[in-house]
mmCIF file of C-alpha atoms and ligand atoms in Angstrom:
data_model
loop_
_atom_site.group_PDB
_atom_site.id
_atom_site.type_symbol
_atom_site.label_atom_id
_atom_site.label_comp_id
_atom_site.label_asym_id
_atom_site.label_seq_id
_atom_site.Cartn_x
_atom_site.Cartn_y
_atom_site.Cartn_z
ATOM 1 C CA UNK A 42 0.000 0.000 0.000
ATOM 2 C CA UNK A 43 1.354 3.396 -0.794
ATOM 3 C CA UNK A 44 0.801 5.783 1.614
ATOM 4 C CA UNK A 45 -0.224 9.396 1.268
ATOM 5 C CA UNK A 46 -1.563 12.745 3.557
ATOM 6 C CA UNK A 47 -4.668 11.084 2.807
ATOM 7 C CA UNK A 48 -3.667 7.685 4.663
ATOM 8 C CA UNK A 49 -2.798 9.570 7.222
ATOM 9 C CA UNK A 50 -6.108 11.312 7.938
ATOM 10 C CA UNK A 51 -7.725 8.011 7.253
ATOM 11 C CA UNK A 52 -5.392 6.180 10.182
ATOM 12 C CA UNK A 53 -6.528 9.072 12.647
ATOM 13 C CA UNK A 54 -9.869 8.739 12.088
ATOM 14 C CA UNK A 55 -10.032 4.663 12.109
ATOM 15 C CA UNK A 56 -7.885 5.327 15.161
ATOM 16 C CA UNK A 57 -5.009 3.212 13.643
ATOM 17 C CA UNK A 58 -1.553 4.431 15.128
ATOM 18 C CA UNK A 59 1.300 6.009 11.983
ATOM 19 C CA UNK A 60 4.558 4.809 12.403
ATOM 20 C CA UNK A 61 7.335 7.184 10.820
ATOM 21 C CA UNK A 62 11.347 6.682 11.470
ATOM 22 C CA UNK A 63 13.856 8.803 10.147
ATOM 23 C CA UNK A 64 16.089 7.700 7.334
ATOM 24 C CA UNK A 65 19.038 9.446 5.520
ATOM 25 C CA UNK A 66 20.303 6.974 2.702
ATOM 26 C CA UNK A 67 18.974 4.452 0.188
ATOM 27 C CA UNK A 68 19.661 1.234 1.875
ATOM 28 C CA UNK A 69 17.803 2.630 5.309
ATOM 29 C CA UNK A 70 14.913 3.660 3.134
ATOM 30 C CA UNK A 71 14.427 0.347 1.854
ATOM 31 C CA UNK A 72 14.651 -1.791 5.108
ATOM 32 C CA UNK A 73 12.061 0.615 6.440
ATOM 33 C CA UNK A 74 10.236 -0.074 3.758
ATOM 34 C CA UNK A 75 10.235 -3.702 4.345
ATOM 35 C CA UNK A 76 9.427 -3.339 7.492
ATOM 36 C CA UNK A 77 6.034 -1.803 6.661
ATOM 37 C CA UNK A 78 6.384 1.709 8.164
ATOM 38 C CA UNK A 79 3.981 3.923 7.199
ATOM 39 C CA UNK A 80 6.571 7.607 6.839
ATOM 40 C CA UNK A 81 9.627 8.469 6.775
ATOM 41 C CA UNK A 82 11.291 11.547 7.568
ATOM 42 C CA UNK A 83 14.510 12.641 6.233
ATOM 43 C CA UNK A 84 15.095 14.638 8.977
ATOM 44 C CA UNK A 85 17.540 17.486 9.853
ATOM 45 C CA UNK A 86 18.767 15.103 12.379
ATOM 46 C CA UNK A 87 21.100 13.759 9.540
ATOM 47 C CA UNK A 88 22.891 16.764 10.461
ATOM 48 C CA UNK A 89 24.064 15.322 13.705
ATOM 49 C CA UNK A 90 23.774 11.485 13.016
ATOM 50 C CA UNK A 91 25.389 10.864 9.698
ATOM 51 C CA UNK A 92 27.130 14.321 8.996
ATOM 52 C CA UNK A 93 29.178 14.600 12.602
ATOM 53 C CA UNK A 94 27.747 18.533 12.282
ATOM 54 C CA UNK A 95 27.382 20.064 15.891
ATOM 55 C CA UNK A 96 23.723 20.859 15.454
ATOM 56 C CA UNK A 97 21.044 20.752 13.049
ATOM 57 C CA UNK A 98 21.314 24.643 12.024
ATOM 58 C CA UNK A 99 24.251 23.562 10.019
ATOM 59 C CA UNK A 100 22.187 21.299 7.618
ATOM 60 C CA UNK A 101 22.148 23.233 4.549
ATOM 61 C CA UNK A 102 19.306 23.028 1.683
ATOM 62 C CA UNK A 103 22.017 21.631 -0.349
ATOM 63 C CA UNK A 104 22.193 18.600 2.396
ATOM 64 C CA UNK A 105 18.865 17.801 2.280
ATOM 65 C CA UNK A 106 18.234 17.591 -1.219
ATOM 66 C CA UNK A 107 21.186 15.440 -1.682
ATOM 67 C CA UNK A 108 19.509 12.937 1.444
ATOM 68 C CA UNK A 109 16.072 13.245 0.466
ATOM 69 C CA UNK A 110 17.264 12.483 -3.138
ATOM 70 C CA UNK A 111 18.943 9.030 -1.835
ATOM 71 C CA UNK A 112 16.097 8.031 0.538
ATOM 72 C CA UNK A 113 13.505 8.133 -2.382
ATOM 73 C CA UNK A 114 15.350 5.701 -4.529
ATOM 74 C CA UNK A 115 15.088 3.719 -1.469
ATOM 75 C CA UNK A 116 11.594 3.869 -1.310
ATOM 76 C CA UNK A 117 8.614 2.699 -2.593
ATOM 77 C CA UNK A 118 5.152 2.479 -0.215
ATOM 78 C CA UNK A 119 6.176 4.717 2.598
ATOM 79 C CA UNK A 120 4.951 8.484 2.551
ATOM 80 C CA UNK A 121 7.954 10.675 2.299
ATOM 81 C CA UNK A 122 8.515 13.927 4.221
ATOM 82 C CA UNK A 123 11.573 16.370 4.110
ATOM 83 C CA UNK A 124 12.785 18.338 6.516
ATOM 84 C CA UNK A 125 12.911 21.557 5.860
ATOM 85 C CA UNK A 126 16.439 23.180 7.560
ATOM 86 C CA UNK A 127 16.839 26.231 9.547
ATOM 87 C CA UNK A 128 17.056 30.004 7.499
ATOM 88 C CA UNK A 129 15.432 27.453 4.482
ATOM 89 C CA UNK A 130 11.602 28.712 5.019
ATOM 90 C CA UNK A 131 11.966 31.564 7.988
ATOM 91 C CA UNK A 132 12.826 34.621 5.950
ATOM 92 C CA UNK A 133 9.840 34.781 3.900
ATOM 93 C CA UNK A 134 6.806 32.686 2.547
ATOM 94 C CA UNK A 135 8.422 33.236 -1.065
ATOM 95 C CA UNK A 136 11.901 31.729 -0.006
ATOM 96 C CA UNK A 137 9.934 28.883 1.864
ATOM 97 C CA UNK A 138 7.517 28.118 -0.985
ATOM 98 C CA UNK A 139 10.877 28.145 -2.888
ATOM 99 C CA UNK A 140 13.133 25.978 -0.679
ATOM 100 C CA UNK A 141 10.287 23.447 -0.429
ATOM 101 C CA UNK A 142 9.682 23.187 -4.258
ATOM 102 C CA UNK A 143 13.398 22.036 -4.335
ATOM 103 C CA UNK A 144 13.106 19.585 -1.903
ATOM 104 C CA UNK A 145 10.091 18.004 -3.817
ATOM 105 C CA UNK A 146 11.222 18.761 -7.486
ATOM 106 C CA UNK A 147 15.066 18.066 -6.999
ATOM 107 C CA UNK A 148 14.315 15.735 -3.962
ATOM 108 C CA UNK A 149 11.654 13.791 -4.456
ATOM 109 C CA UNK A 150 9.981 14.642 -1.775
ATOM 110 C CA UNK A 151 5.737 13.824 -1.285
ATOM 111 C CA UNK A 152 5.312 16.529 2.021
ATOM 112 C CA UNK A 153 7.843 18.584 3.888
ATOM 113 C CA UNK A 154 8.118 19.566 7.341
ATOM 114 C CA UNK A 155 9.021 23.009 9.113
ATOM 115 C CA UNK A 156 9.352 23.906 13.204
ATOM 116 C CA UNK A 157 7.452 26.431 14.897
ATOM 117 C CA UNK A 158 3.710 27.356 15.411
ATOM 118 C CA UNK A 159 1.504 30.513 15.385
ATOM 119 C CA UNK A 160 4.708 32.327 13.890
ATOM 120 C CA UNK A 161 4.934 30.073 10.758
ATOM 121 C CA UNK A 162 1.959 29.842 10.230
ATOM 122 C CA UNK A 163 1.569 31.852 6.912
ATOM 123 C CA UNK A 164 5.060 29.913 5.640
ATOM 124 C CA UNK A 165 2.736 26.823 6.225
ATOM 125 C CA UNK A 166 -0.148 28.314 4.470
ATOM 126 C CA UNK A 167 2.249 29.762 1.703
ATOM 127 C CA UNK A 168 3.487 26.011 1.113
ATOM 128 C CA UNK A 169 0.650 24.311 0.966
ATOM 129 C CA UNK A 170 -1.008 26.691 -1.413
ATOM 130 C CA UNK A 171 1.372 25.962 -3.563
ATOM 131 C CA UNK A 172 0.504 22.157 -3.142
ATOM 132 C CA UNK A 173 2.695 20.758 -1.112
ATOM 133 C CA UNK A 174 1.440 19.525 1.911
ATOM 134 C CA UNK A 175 3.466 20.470 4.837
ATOM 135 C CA UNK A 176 3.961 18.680 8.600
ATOM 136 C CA UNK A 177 4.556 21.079 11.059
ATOM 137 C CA UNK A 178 6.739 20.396 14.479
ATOM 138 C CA UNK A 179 5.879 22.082 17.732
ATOM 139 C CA UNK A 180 6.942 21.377 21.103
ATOM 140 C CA UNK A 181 10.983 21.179 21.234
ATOM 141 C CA UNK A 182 11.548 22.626 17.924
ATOM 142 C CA UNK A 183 15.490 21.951 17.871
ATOM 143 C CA UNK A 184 16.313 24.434 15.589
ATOM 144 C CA UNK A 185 15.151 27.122 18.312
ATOM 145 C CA UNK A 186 17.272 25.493 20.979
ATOM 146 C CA UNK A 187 19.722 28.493 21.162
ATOM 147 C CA UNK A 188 16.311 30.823 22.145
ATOM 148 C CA UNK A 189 14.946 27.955 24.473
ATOM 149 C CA UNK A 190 18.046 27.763 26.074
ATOM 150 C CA UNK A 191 19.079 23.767 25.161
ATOM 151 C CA UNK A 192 16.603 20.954 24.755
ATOM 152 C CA UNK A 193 14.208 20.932 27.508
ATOM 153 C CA UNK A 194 10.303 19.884 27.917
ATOM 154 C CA UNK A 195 8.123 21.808 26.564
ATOM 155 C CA UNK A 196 4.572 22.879 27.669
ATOM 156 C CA UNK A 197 4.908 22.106 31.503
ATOM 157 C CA UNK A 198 3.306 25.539 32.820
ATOM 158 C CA UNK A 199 0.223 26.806 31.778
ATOM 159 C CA UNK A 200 1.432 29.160 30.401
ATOM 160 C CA UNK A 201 3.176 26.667 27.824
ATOM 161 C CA UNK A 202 0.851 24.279 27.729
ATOM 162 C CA UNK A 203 -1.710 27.152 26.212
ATOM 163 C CA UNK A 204 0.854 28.168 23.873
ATOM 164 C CA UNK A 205 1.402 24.204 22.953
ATOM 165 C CA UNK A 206 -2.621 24.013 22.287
ATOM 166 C CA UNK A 207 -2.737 27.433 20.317
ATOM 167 C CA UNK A 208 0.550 26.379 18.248
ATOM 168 C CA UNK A 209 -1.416 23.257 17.323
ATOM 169 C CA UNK A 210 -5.073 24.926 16.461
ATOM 170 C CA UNK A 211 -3.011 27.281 14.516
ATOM 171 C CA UNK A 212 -0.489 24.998 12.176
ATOM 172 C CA UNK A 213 -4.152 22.997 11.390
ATOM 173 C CA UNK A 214 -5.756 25.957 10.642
ATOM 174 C CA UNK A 215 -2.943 27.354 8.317
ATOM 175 C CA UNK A 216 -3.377 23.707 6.573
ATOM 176 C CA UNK A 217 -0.829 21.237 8.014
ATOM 177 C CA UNK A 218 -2.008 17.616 7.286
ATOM 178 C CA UNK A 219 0.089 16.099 10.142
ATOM 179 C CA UNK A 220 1.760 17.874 13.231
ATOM 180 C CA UNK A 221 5.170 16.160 14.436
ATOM 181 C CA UNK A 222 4.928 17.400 18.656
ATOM 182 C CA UNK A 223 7.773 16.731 20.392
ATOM 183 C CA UNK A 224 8.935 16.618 24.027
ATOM 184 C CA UNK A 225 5.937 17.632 25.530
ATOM 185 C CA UNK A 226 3.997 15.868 28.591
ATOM 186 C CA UNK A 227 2.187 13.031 27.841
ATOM 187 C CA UNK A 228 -1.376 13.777 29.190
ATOM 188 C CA UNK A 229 -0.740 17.003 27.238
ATOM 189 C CA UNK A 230 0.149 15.601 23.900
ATOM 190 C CA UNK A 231 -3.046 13.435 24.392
ATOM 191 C CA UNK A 232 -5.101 16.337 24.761
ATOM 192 C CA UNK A 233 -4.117 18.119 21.946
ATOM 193 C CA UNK A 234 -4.530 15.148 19.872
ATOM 194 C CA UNK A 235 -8.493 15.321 20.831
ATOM 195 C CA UNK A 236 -8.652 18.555 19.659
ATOM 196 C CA UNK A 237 -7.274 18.433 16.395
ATOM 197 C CA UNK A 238 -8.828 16.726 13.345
ATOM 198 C CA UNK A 239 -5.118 16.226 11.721
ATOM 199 C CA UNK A 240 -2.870 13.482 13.194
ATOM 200 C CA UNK A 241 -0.611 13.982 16.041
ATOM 201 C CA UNK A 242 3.084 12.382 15.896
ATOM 202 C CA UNK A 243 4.654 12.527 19.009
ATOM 203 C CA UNK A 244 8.501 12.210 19.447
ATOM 204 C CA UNK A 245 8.621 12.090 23.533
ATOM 205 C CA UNK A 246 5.163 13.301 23.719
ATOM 206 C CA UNK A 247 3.339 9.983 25.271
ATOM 207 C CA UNK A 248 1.434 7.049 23.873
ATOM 208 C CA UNK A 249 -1.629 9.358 23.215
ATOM 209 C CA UNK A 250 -0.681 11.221 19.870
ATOM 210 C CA UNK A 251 -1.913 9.387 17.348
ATOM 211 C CA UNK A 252 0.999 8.604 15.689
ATOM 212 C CA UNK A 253 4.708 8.099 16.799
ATOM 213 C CA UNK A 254 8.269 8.877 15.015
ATOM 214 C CA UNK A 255 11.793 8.101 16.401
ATOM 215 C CA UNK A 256 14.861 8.596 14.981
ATOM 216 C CA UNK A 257 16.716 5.365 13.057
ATOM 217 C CA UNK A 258 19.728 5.679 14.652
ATOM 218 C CA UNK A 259 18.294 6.417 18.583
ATOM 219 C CA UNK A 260 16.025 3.292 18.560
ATOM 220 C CA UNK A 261 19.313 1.036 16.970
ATOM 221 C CA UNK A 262 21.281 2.356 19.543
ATOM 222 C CA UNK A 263 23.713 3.918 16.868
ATOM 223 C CA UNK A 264 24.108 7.452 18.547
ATOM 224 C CA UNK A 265 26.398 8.121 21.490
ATOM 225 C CA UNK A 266 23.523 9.918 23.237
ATOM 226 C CA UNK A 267 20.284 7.861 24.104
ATOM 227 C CA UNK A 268 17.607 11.021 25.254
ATOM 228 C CA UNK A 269 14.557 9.477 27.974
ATOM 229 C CA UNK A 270 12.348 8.823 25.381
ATOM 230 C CA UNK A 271 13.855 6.678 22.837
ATOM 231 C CA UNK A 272 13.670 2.950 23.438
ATOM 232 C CA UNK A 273 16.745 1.164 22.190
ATOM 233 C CA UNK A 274 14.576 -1.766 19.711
ATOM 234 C CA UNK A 275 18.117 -3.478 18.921
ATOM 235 C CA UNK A 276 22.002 -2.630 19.767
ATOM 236 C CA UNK A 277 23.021 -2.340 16.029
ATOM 237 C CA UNK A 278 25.671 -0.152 17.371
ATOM 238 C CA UNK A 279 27.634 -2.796 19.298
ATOM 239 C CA UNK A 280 26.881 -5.617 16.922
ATOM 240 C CA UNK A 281 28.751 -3.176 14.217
ATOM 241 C CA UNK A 282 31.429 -2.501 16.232
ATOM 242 C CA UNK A 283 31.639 -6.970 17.248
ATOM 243 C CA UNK A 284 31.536 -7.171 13.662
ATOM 244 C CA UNK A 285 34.464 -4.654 12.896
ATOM 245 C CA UNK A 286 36.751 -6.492 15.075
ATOM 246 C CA UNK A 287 35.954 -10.002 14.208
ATOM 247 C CA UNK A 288 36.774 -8.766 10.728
ATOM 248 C CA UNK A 289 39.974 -7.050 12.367
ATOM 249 C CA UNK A 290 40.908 -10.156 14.042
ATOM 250 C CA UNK A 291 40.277 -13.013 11.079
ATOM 251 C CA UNK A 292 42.412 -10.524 8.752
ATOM 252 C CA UNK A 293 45.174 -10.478 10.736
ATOM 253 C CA UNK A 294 45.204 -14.139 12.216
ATOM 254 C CA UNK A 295 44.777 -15.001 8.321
ATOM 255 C CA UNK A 296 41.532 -16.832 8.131
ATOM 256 C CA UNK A 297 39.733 -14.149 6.087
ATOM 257 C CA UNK A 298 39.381 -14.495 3.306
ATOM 258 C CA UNK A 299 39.161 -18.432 3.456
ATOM 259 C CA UNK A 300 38.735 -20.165 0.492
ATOM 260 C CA UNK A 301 35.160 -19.626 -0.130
ATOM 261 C CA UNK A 302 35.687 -16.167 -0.578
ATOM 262 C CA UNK A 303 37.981 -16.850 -3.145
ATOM 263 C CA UNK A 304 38.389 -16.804 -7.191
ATOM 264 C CA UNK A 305 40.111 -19.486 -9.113
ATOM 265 C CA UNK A 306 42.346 -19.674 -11.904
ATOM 266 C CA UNK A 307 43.388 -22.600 -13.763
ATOM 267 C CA UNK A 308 46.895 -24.157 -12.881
ATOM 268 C CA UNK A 309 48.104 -24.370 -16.925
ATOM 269 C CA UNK A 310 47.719 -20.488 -16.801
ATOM 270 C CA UNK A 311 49.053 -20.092 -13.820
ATOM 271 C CA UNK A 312 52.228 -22.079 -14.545
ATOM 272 C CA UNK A 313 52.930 -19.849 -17.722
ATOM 273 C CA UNK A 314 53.484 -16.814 -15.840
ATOM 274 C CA UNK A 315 56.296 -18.216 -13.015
HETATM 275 O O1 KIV B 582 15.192 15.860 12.342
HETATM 276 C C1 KIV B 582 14.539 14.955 12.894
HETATM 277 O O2 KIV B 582 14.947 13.784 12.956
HETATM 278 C C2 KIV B 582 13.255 15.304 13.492
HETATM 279 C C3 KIV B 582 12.639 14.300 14.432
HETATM 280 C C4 KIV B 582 13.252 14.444 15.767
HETATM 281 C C5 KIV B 582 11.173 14.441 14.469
HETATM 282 O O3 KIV B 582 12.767 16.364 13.270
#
Protein backbone atom coordinates (compact mmCIF):
# COMPACT_ATOMS: atom_id res chain seq x y z
CA UNK A 1 0.00 0.00 0.00
CA UNK A 2 1.35 3.40 -0.79
CA UNK A 3 0.80 5.78 1.61
CA UNK A 4 -0.22 9.40 1.27
CA UNK A 5 -1.56 12.75 3.56
CA UNK A 6 -4.67 11.08 2.81
CA UNK A 7 -3.67 7.69 4.66
CA UNK A 8 -2.80 9.57 7.22
CA UNK A 9 -6.11 11.31 7.94
CA UNK A 10 -7.73 8.01 7.25
CA UNK A 11 -5.39 6.18 10.18
CA UNK A 12 -6.53 9.07 12.65
CA UNK A 13 -9.87 8.74 12.09
CA UNK A 14 -10.03 4.66 12.11
CA UNK A 15 -7.88 5.33 15.16
CA UNK A 16 -5.01 3.21 13.64
CA UNK A 17 -1.55 4.43 15.13
CA UNK A 18 1.30 6.01 11.98
CA UNK A 19 4.56 4.81 12.40
CA UNK A 20 7.33 7.18 10.82
CA UNK A 21 11.35 6.68 11.47
CA UNK A 22 13.86 8.80 10.15
CA UNK A 23 16.09 7.70 7.33
CA UNK A 24 19.04 9.45 5.52
CA UNK A 25 20.30 6.97 2.70
CA UNK A 26 18.97 4.45 0.19
CA UNK A 27 19.66 1.23 1.87
CA UNK A 28 17.80 2.63 5.31
CA UNK A 29 14.91 3.66 3.13
CA UNK A 30 14.43 0.35 1.85
CA UNK A 31 14.65 -1.79 5.11
CA UNK A 32 12.06 0.61 6.44
CA UNK A 33 10.24 -0.07 3.76
CA UNK A 34 10.23 -3.70 4.35
CA UNK A 35 9.43 -3.34 7.49
CA UNK A 36 6.03 -1.80 6.66
CA UNK A 37 6.38 1.71 8.16
CA UNK A 38 3.98 3.92 7.20
CA UNK A 39 6.57 7.61 6.84
CA UNK A 40 9.63 8.47 6.77
CA UNK A 41 11.29 11.55 7.57
CA UNK A 42 14.51 12.64 6.23
CA UNK A 43 15.10 14.64 8.98
CA UNK A 44 17.54 17.49 9.85
CA UNK A 45 18.77 15.10 12.38
CA UNK A 46 21.10 13.76 9.54
CA UNK A 47 22.89 16.76 10.46
CA UNK A 48 24.06 15.32 13.70
CA UNK A 49 23.77 11.48 13.02
CA UNK A 50 25.39 10.86 9.70
CA UNK A 51 27.13 14.32 9.00
CA UNK A 52 29.18 14.60 12.60
CA UNK A 53 27.75 18.53 12.28
CA UNK A 54 27.38 20.06 15.89
CA UNK A 55 23.72 20.86 15.45
CA UNK A 56 21.04 20.75 13.05
CA UNK A 57 21.31 24.64 12.02
CA UNK A 58 24.25 23.56 10.02
CA UNK A 59 22.19 21.30 7.62
CA UNK A 60 22.15 23.23 4.55
CA UNK A 61 19.31 23.03 1.68
CA UNK A 62 22.02 21.63 -0.35
CA UNK A 63 22.19 18.60 2.40
CA UNK A 64 18.86 17.80 2.28
CA UNK A 65 18.23 17.59 -1.22
CA UNK A 66 21.19 15.44 -1.68
CA UNK A 67 19.51 12.94 1.44
CA UNK A 68 16.07 13.24 0.47
CA UNK A 69 17.26 12.48 -3.14
CA UNK A 70 18.94 9.03 -1.84
CA UNK A 71 16.10 8.03 0.54
CA UNK A 72 13.51 8.13 -2.38
CA UNK A 73 15.35 5.70 -4.53
CA UNK A 74 15.09 3.72 -1.47
CA UNK A 75 11.59 3.87 -1.31
CA UNK A 76 8.61 2.70 -2.59
CA UNK A 77 5.15 2.48 -0.22
CA UNK A 78 6.18 4.72 2.60
CA UNK A 79 4.95 8.48 2.55
CA UNK A 80 7.95 10.67 2.30
CA UNK A 81 8.52 13.93 4.22
CA UNK A 82 11.57 16.37 4.11
CA UNK A 83 12.79 18.34 6.52
CA UNK A 84 12.91 21.56 5.86
CA UNK A 85 16.44 23.18 7.56
CA UNK A 86 16.84 26.23 9.55
CA UNK A 87 17.06 30.00 7.50
CA UNK A 88 15.43 27.45 4.48
CA UNK A 89 11.60 28.71 5.02
CA UNK A 90 11.97 31.56 7.99
CA UNK A 91 12.83 34.62 5.95
CA UNK A 92 9.84 34.78 3.90
CA UNK A 93 6.81 32.69 2.55
CA UNK A 94 8.42 33.24 -1.06
CA UNK A 95 11.90 31.73 -0.01
CA UNK A 96 9.93 28.88 1.86
CA UNK A 97 7.52 28.12 -0.99
CA UNK A 98 10.88 28.15 -2.89
CA UNK A 99 13.13 25.98 -0.68
CA UNK A 100 10.29 23.45 -0.43
CA UNK A 101 9.68 23.19 -4.26
CA UNK A 102 13.40 22.04 -4.34
CA UNK A 103 13.11 19.59 -1.90
CA UNK A 104 10.09 18.00 -3.82
CA UNK A 105 11.22 18.76 -7.49
CA UNK A 106 15.07 18.07 -7.00
CA UNK A 107 14.32 15.74 -3.96
CA UNK A 108 11.65 13.79 -4.46
CA UNK A 109 9.98 14.64 -1.78
CA UNK A 110 5.74 13.82 -1.28
CA UNK A 111 5.31 16.53 2.02
CA UNK A 112 7.84 18.58 3.89
CA UNK A 113 8.12 19.57 7.34
CA UNK A 114 9.02 23.01 9.11
CA UNK A 115 9.35 23.91 13.20
CA UNK A 116 7.45 26.43 14.90
CA UNK A 117 3.71 27.36 15.41
CA UNK A 118 1.50 30.51 15.38
CA UNK A 119 4.71 32.33 13.89
CA UNK A 120 4.93 30.07 10.76
CA UNK A 121 1.96 29.84 10.23
CA UNK A 122 1.57 31.85 6.91
CA UNK A 123 5.06 29.91 5.64
CA UNK A 124 2.74 26.82 6.22
CA UNK A 125 -0.15 28.31 4.47
CA UNK A 126 2.25 29.76 1.70
CA UNK A 127 3.49 26.01 1.11
CA UNK A 128 0.65 24.31 0.97
CA UNK A 129 -1.01 26.69 -1.41
CA UNK A 130 1.37 25.96 -3.56
CA UNK A 131 0.50 22.16 -3.14
CA UNK A 132 2.69 20.76 -1.11
CA UNK A 133 1.44 19.52 1.91
CA UNK A 134 3.47 20.47 4.84
CA UNK A 135 3.96 18.68 8.60
CA UNK A 136 4.56 21.08 11.06
CA UNK A 137 6.74 20.40 14.48
CA UNK A 138 5.88 22.08 17.73
CA UNK A 139 6.94 21.38 21.10
CA UNK A 140 10.98 21.18 21.23
CA UNK A 141 11.55 22.63 17.92
CA UNK A 142 15.49 21.95 17.87
CA UNK A 143 16.31 24.43 15.59
CA UNK A 144 15.15 27.12 18.31
CA UNK A 145 17.27 25.49 20.98
CA UNK A 146 19.72 28.49 21.16
CA UNK A 147 16.31 30.82 22.14
CA UNK A 148 14.95 27.95 24.47
CA UNK A 149 18.05 27.76 26.07
CA UNK A 150 19.08 23.77 25.16
CA UNK A 151 16.60 20.95 24.76
CA UNK A 152 14.21 20.93 27.51
CA UNK A 153 10.30 19.88 27.92
CA UNK A 154 8.12 21.81 26.56
CA UNK A 155 4.57 22.88 27.67
CA UNK A 156 4.91 22.11 31.50
CA UNK A 157 3.31 25.54 32.82
CA UNK A 158 0.22 26.81 31.78
CA UNK A 159 1.43 29.16 30.40
CA UNK A 160 3.18 26.67 27.82
CA UNK A 161 0.85 24.28 27.73
CA UNK A 162 -1.71 27.15 26.21
CA UNK A 163 0.85 28.17 23.87
CA UNK A 164 1.40 24.20 22.95
CA UNK A 165 -2.62 24.01 22.29
CA UNK A 166 -2.74 27.43 20.32
CA UNK A 167 0.55 26.38 18.25
CA UNK A 168 -1.42 23.26 17.32
CA UNK A 169 -5.07 24.93 16.46
CA UNK A 170 -3.01 27.28 14.52
CA UNK A 171 -0.49 25.00 12.18
CA UNK A 172 -4.15 23.00 11.39
CA UNK A 173 -5.76 25.96 10.64
CA UNK A 174 -2.94 27.35 8.32
CA UNK A 175 -3.38 23.71 6.57
CA UNK A 176 -0.83 21.24 8.01
CA UNK A 177 -2.01 17.62 7.29
CA UNK A 178 0.09 16.10 10.14
CA UNK A 179 1.76 17.87 13.23
CA UNK A 180 5.17 16.16 14.44
CA UNK A 181 4.93 17.40 18.66
CA UNK A 182 7.77 16.73 20.39
CA UNK A 183 8.94 16.62 24.03
CA UNK A 184 5.94 17.63 25.53
CA UNK A 185 4.00 15.87 28.59
CA UNK A 186 2.19 13.03 27.84
CA UNK A 187 -1.38 13.78 29.19
CA UNK A 188 -0.74 17.00 27.24
CA UNK A 189 0.15 15.60 23.90
CA UNK A 190 -3.05 13.43 24.39
CA UNK A 191 -5.10 16.34 24.76
CA UNK A 192 -4.12 18.12 21.95
CA UNK A 193 -4.53 15.15 19.87
CA UNK A 194 -8.49 15.32 20.83
CA UNK A 195 -8.65 18.56 19.66
CA UNK A 196 -7.27 18.43 16.39
CA UNK A 197 -8.83 16.73 13.35
CA UNK A 198 -5.12 16.23 11.72
CA UNK A 199 -2.87 13.48 13.19
CA UNK A 200 -0.61 13.98 16.04
CA UNK A 201 3.08 12.38 15.90
CA UNK A 202 4.65 12.53 19.01
CA UNK A 203 8.50 12.21 19.45
CA UNK A 204 8.62 12.09 23.53
CA UNK A 205 5.16 13.30 23.72
CA UNK A 206 3.34 9.98 25.27
CA UNK A 207 1.43 7.05 23.87
CA UNK A 208 -1.63 9.36 23.22
CA UNK A 209 -0.68 11.22 19.87
CA UNK A 210 -1.91 9.39 17.35
CA UNK A 211 1.00 8.60 15.69
CA UNK A 212 4.71 8.10 16.80
CA UNK A 213 8.27 8.88 15.01
CA UNK A 214 11.79 8.10 16.40
CA UNK A 215 14.86 8.60 14.98
CA UNK A 216 16.72 5.37 13.06
CA UNK A 217 19.73 5.68 14.65
CA UNK A 218 18.29 6.42 18.58
CA UNK A 219 16.02 3.29 18.56
CA UNK A 220 19.31 1.04 16.97
CA UNK A 221 21.28 2.36 19.54
CA UNK A 222 23.71 3.92 16.87
CA UNK A 223 24.11 7.45 18.55
CA UNK A 224 26.40 8.12 21.49
CA UNK A 225 23.52 9.92 23.24
CA UNK A 226 20.28 7.86 24.10
CA UNK A 227 17.61 11.02 25.25
CA UNK A 228 14.56 9.48 27.97
CA UNK A 229 12.35 8.82 25.38
CA UNK A 230 13.86 6.68 22.84
CA UNK A 231 13.67 2.95 23.44
CA UNK A 232 16.75 1.16 22.19
CA UNK A 233 14.58 -1.77 19.71
CA UNK A 234 18.12 -3.48 18.92
CA UNK A 235 22.00 -2.63 19.77
CA UNK A 236 23.02 -2.34 16.03
CA UNK A 237 25.67 -0.15 17.37
CA UNK A 238 27.63 -2.80 19.30
CA UNK A 239 26.88 -5.62 16.92
CA UNK A 240 28.75 -3.18 14.22
CA UNK A 241 31.43 -2.50 16.23
CA UNK A 242 31.64 -6.97 17.25
CA UNK A 243 31.54 -7.17 13.66
CA UNK A 244 34.46 -4.65 12.90
CA UNK A 245 36.75 -6.49 15.08
CA UNK A 246 35.95 -10.00 14.21
CA UNK A 247 36.77 -8.77 10.73
CA UNK A 248 39.97 -7.05 12.37
CA UNK A 249 40.91 -10.16 14.04
CA UNK A 250 40.28 -13.01 11.08
CA UNK A 251 42.41 -10.52 8.75
CA UNK A 252 45.17 -10.48 10.74
CA UNK A 253 45.20 -14.14 12.22
CA UNK A 254 44.78 -15.00 8.32
CA UNK A 255 41.53 -16.83 8.13
CA UNK A 256 39.73 -14.15 6.09
CA UNK A 257 39.38 -14.50 3.31
CA UNK A 258 39.16 -18.43 3.46
CA UNK A 259 38.74 -20.17 0.49
CA UNK A 260 35.16 -19.63 -0.13
CA UNK A 261 35.69 -16.17 -0.58
CA UNK A 262 37.98 -16.85 -3.15
CA UNK A 263 38.39 -16.80 -7.19
CA UNK A 264 40.11 -19.49 -9.11
CA UNK A 265 42.35 -19.67 -11.90
CA UNK A 266 43.39 -22.60 -13.76
CA UNK A 267 46.89 -24.16 -12.88
CA UNK A 268 48.10 -24.37 -16.93
CA UNK A 269 47.72 -20.49 -16.80
CA UNK A 270 49.05 -20.09 -13.82
CA UNK A 271 52.23 -22.08 -14.54
CA UNK A 272 52.93 -19.85 -17.72
CA UNK A 273 53.48 -16.81 -15.84
CA UNK A 274 56.30 -18.22 -13.01
O1 LIG B 1 15.19 15.86 12.34
C1 LIG B 1 14.54 14.96 12.89
O2 LIG B 1 14.95 13.78 12.96
C2 LIG B 1 13.26 15.30 13.49
C3 LIG B 1 12.64 14.30 14.43
C4 LIG B 1 13.25 14.44 15.77
C5 LIG B 1 11.17 14.44 14.47
O3 LIG B 1 12.77 16.36 13.27
Amino acid sequence: MKNTVSTFLSMKEEGTKITMLTAYDTVTARLINQAGINAILVGDSVGNNALGYESTNQVTMDDMVHHCAAVARGNDSCLLVCDMPFLSYETSDRDAVLNAGRLVREGHAQAVKLEGGVEVASRIKAITDAGIPVCAHIGLTPQSANAFGGFKVQGKSEEGARKLIEDALAVQEAGAFAVVIECVPAKLASLVSSKLAIPTIGIGAGAGCDGQVLVYFDMLAMADFKPKFVKQFAQVGQMMVDAFKAYDEEVKAGTFPGEEHTFGIKDEIMEKLY
